[in-house]
């Protein structure tokens, strides 16, 4: 079952912050985050394993709330290069069913 | 520099034709994947393979088949193309013997935009 992402789209000015959420109705083992720039292939950002740890990648960080089966991606002081579509992918604890979410389109304007 | 390549960036085929999409990776990865990407639906898994000659159905396998005769190559086959298979097709690979206990990042190819008329 596909995870739910919110918002579907967000528009920011350079320097503003954003949060993208990913939630599942199933118990999760891990959450993956990818970014796809227009016309390019998706690129891996980070993996979060159950345990609630937070990870970071430059000014992009993420958390994983195991109890809520939810992950949030935090983009701080956004840059023009952050524009693209962000996908979460979830791996359930039961079996090997890895599924990507529908994506969140992020546009950063000057 | 890791690389996943796909045989074509753009492909136009007629309804009923047999279509082959090829994917090659040079990272000696065990896992290879075929996804279909449509607006608003994200990346949907068609098939994946965790070893040579091994394959598993993903979420939308209907109308597709796959072949993995060599570790580095994973082919997606549309036996009889239909207009509803017009889409962007992305291949990916990852290491690890499966998507089980430890999950490794997937490396994606540039994609093939297939149009079926």
Short mmCIF file of C-alpha atoms in Angstrom, two decimals:
data_model
loop_
_atom_site.label_atom_id
_atom_site.label_comp_id
_atom_site.label_asym_id
_atom_site.label_seq_id
_atom_site.Cartn_x
_atom_site.Cartn_y
_atom_site.Cartn_z
CA UNK A 1 0.00 0.00 0.00
CA UNK A 2 1.42 3.34 -1.08
CA UNK A 3 2.43 5.77 1.69
CA UNK A 4 0.75 9.16 1.82
CA UNK A 5 2.80 12.31 1.29
CA UNK A 6 1.82 15.84 2.24
CA UNK A 7 1.70 18.43 0.97
CA UNK A 8 1.35 17.51 -2.71
CA UNK A 9 3.16 20.67 -3.70
CA UNK A 10 4.84 23.61 -2.00
CA UNK A 11 6.31 26.88 -3.23
CA UNK A 12 9.00 28.64 -1.23
CA UNK A 13 11.24 31.64 -1.46
CA UNK A 14 14.99 31.13 -1.12
CA UNK A 15 15.93 30.92 2.53
CA UNK A 16 12.55 29.68 3.76
CA UNK A 17 12.01 26.36 5.49
CA UNK A 18 9.75 23.47 4.50
CA UNK A 19 8.53 20.19 5.93
CA UNK A 20 7.39 17.22 3.86
CA UNK A 21 5.55 14.40 5.56
CA UNK A 22 5.26 10.73 4.72
CA UNK A 23 2.91 8.39 6.55
CA UNK A 24 1.89 4.78 6.30
CA UNK A 25 -0.95 2.69 7.67
CA UNK A 26 1.44 -0.25 8.12
CA UNK A 27 4.27 -0.88 10.54
CA UNK A 28 7.49 0.34 8.98
CA UNK A 29 11.04 -0.94 9.17
CA UNK A 30 12.62 1.91 7.25
CA UNK A 31 11.86 5.07 5.31
CA UNK A 32 13.90 6.27 2.33
CA UNK A 33 13.96 9.76 0.86
CA UNK A 34 14.80 10.60 -2.76
CA UNK A 35 14.84 13.82 -4.75
CA UNK A 36 14.15 14.01 -8.48
CA UNK A 37 15.01 17.18 -10.34
CA UNK A 38 13.09 17.95 -13.50
CA UNK A 39 14.19 15.71 -16.36
CA UNK A 40 16.61 13.76 -14.20
CA UNK A 41 16.66 10.43 -12.37
CA UNK A 42 15.74 10.23 -8.68
CA UNK A 43 18.72 10.57 -6.35
CA UNK A 44 18.96 9.03 -2.91
CA UNK A 45 19.03 11.41 0.07
CA UNK A 46 18.86 9.23 3.17
CA UNK A 47 17.49 6.14 4.89
CA UNK A 48 15.93 6.14 8.35
CA UNK A 49 15.61 2.89 10.23
CA UNK A 50 13.07 2.29 12.96
CA UNK A 51 14.28 3.65 16.25
CA UNK A 52 13.31 7.25 15.65
CA UNK A 53 16.78 8.47 14.72
CA UNK A 54 17.19 11.69 12.87
CA UNK A 55 19.55 12.01 9.95
CA UNK A 56 20.96 14.92 8.05
CA UNK A 57 22.25 15.70 4.61
CA UNK A 58 23.59 19.26 4.23
CA UNK A 59 20.66 21.43 5.35
CA UNK A 60 18.17 18.62 4.80
CA UNK A 61 17.33 16.40 7.73
CA UNK A 62 14.65 13.84 8.50
CA UNK A 63 13.04 12.08 11.40
CA UNK A 64 11.14 8.83 11.75
CA UNK A 65 8.38 8.42 14.32
CA UNK A 66 7.99 4.67 14.64
CA UNK A 67 4.84 4.87 16.76
CA UNK A 68 3.03 7.03 14.24
CA UNK A 69 4.56 5.26 11.22
CA UNK A 70 5.49 8.68 9.95
CA UNK A 71 8.59 10.38 8.64
CA UNK A 72 9.21 14.07 8.07
CA UNK A 73 11.79 15.68 5.81
CA UNK A 74 13.03 19.11 6.92
CA UNK A 75 14.52 21.53 4.43
CA UNK A 76 16.19 24.45 6.16
CA UNK A 77 17.08 27.75 4.52
CA UNK A 78 16.07 26.37 1.14
CA UNK A 79 18.21 26.98 -1.91
CA UNK A 80 17.21 27.12 -5.58
CA UNK A 81 18.91 23.75 -6.03
CA UNK A 82 16.39 22.15 -3.68
CA UNK A 83 13.65 22.41 -6.28
CA UNK A 84 12.33 19.07 -7.46
CA UNK A 85 10.00 16.28 -6.48
CA UNK A 86 10.66 14.52 -3.21
CA UNK A 87 9.65 10.90 -2.82
CA UNK A 88 9.52 8.83 0.29
CA UNK A 89 9.79 5.06 0.04
CA UNK A 90 8.73 2.75 2.82
CA UNK A 91 9.76 -0.75 3.74
CA UNK A 92 7.35 -2.62 5.97
CA UNK A 93 8.44 -4.73 8.88
CA UNK A 94 6.57 -7.68 7.52
CA UNK A 95 8.00 -9.01 4.29
CA UNK A 96 9.86 -7.06 1.64
CA UNK A 97 7.23 -4.73 0.28
CA UNK A 98 9.09 -1.52 -0.62
CA UNK A 99 6.77 1.18 -1.97
CA UNK A 100 7.32 4.77 -3.08
CA UNK A 101 4.91 7.56 -2.23
CA UNK A 102 3.31 9.78 -4.90
CA UNK A 103 5.82 12.58 -4.37
CA UNK A 104 5.82 16.21 -3.21
CA UNK A 105 6.73 18.86 -5.73
CA UNK A 106 8.91 21.58 -4.21
CA UNK A 107 9.58 24.84 -6.03
CA UNK A 108 12.08 27.33 -4.62
CA UNK A 109 11.85 30.81 -6.11
CA UNK A 110 14.52 33.53 -5.95
CA UNK B 1 31.36 6.76 -10.71
CA UNK B 2 28.40 4.43 -10.42
CA UNK B 3 26.25 4.06 -13.45
CA UNK B 4 22.91 2.67 -14.55
CA UNK B 5 22.23 3.03 -18.25
CA UNK B 6 19.06 2.46 -20.23
CA UNK B 7 19.01 1.63 -23.91
CA UNK B 8 16.84 4.52 -25.08
CA UNK B 9 15.77 7.91 -23.71
CA UNK B 10 12.75 8.10 -26.01
CA UNK B 11 10.85 5.34 -27.77
CA UNK B 12 7.74 5.40 -29.94
CA UNK B 13 5.96 2.13 -30.67
CA UNK B 14 2.67 1.05 -32.19
CA UNK B 15 -0.10 -0.78 -30.38
CA UNK B 16 0.50 -4.52 -30.43
CA UNK B 17 4.26 -4.33 -30.95
CA UNK B 18 6.65 -6.23 -28.72
CA UNK B 19 8.88 -3.79 -26.87
CA UNK B 20 12.20 -4.40 -25.14
CA UNK B 21 13.66 -1.97 -22.63
CA UNK B 22 17.22 -2.71 -21.58
CA UNK B 23 19.02 -1.69 -18.42
CA UNK B 24 22.69 -2.21 -17.56
CA UNK B 25 24.48 -1.45 -14.29
CA UNK B 26 28.21 -1.48 -13.68
CA UNK B 27 28.21 -1.69 -9.87
CA UNK B 28 27.94 -5.47 -9.47
CA UNK B 29 24.63 -4.99 -7.64
CA UNK B 30 22.48 -7.98 -6.79
CA UNK B 31 19.15 -6.17 -6.98
CA UNK B 32 17.64 -4.60 -10.05
CA UNK B 33 14.25 -2.94 -10.43
CA UNK B 34 11.86 -1.68 -13.08
CA UNK B 35 9.54 1.19 -12.18
CA UNK B 36 6.90 3.06 -14.05
CA UNK B 37 6.47 6.77 -13.32
CA UNK B 38 3.22 8.60 -14.03
CA UNK B 39 2.20 12.10 -12.84
CA UNK B 40 0.58 12.04 -9.43
CA UNK B 41 1.26 8.33 -8.92
CA UNK B 42 4.95 8.40 -8.10
CA UNK B 43 7.17 5.43 -8.86
CA UNK B 44 5.35 2.13 -9.09
CA UNK B 45 7.29 -1.12 -9.03
CA UNK B 46 6.70 -3.43 -11.98
CA UNK B 47 9.23 -6.20 -11.29
CA UNK B 48 12.43 -6.66 -9.39
CA UNK B 49 15.21 -9.21 -9.47
CA UNK B 50 17.51 -10.16 -6.62
CA UNK B 51 19.76 -12.49 -8.59
CA UNK B 52 20.40 -13.82 -12.06
CA UNK B 53 17.33 -15.61 -13.45
CA UNK B 54 15.35 -14.65 -10.32
CA UNK B 55 12.42 -12.27 -10.45
CA UNK B 56 9.58 -11.10 -8.28
CA UNK B 57 6.39 -9.30 -9.25
CA UNK B 58 5.95 -5.79 -8.02
CA UNK B 59 2.73 -3.84 -7.66
CA UNK B 60 1.79 -3.58 -11.36
CA UNK B 61 3.23 -6.57 -13.28
CA UNK B 62 0.28 -7.07 -15.63
CA UNK B 63 1.23 -6.72 -19.28
CA UNK B 64 4.96 -6.90 -18.53
CA UNK B 65 7.62 -9.56 -18.22
CA UNK B 66 11.32 -9.39 -17.38
CA UNK B 67 14.52 -11.21 -18.08
CA UNK B 68 17.79 -11.30 -16.20
CA UNK B 69 20.30 -13.60 -17.84
CA UNK B 70 23.38 -11.73 -16.61
CA UNK B 71 23.94 -9.94 -13.33
CA UNK B 72 24.49 -6.55 -14.92
CA UNK B 73 21.53 -6.59 -17.30
CA UNK B 74 17.79 -6.47 -16.60
CA UNK B 75 15.29 -6.31 -19.45
CA UNK B 76 11.66 -5.24 -19.36
CA UNK B 77 9.41 -6.71 -22.05
CA UNK B 78 6.02 -5.48 -23.16
CA UNK B 79 4.62 -8.49 -25.01
CA UNK B 80 1.95 -6.51 -26.82
CA UNK B 81 2.19 -2.79 -26.20
CA UNK B 82 -0.98 -0.88 -25.43
CA UNK B 83 -1.66 2.84 -25.20
CA UNK B 84 -2.08 2.66 -21.43
CA UNK B 85 1.56 1.61 -21.21
CA UNK B 86 2.65 5.02 -22.41
CA UNK B 87 4.82 6.21 -19.54
CA UNK B 88 8.29 6.93 -18.19
CA UNK B 89 10.14 3.74 -17.29
CA UNK B 90 12.95 3.85 -14.77
CA UNK B 91 15.45 1.13 -13.99
CA UNK B 92 17.33 1.01 -10.70
CA UNK B 93 19.85 -1.19 -8.94
CA UNK B 94 21.01 -1.66 -5.37
CA UNK B 95 23.32 -3.88 -3.40
CA UNK B 96 22.27 -6.29 -0.66
CA UNK B 97 20.73 -9.66 -1.29
CA UNK B 98 17.24 -8.35 -0.68
CA UNK B 99 15.15 -5.53 0.70
CA UNK B 100 14.99 -7.22 4.07
CA UNK B 101 17.11 -6.51 7.09
CA UNK B 102 19.31 -3.76 5.70
CA UNK B 103 18.08 -1.49 2.97
CA UNK B 104 20.55 0.07 0.59
CA UNK B 105 20.07 3.03 -1.66
CA UNK B 106 18.83 2.53 -5.16
CA UNK B 107 20.70 4.02 -8.12
CA UNK B 108 18.46 5.03 -10.98
CA UNK B 109 19.01 5.18 -14.70
CA UNK B 110 17.97 8.24 -16.74
CA UNK B 111 14.66 6.70 -17.79
CA UNK B 112 12.99 5.76 -21.06
CA UNK B 113 9.95 7.74 -22.12
CA UNK B 114 7.81 5.28 -24.06
CA UNK B 115 4.93 6.41 -26.22
CA UNK B 116 2.56 3.80 -27.62
CA UNK B 117 0.35 5.04 -30.46
#
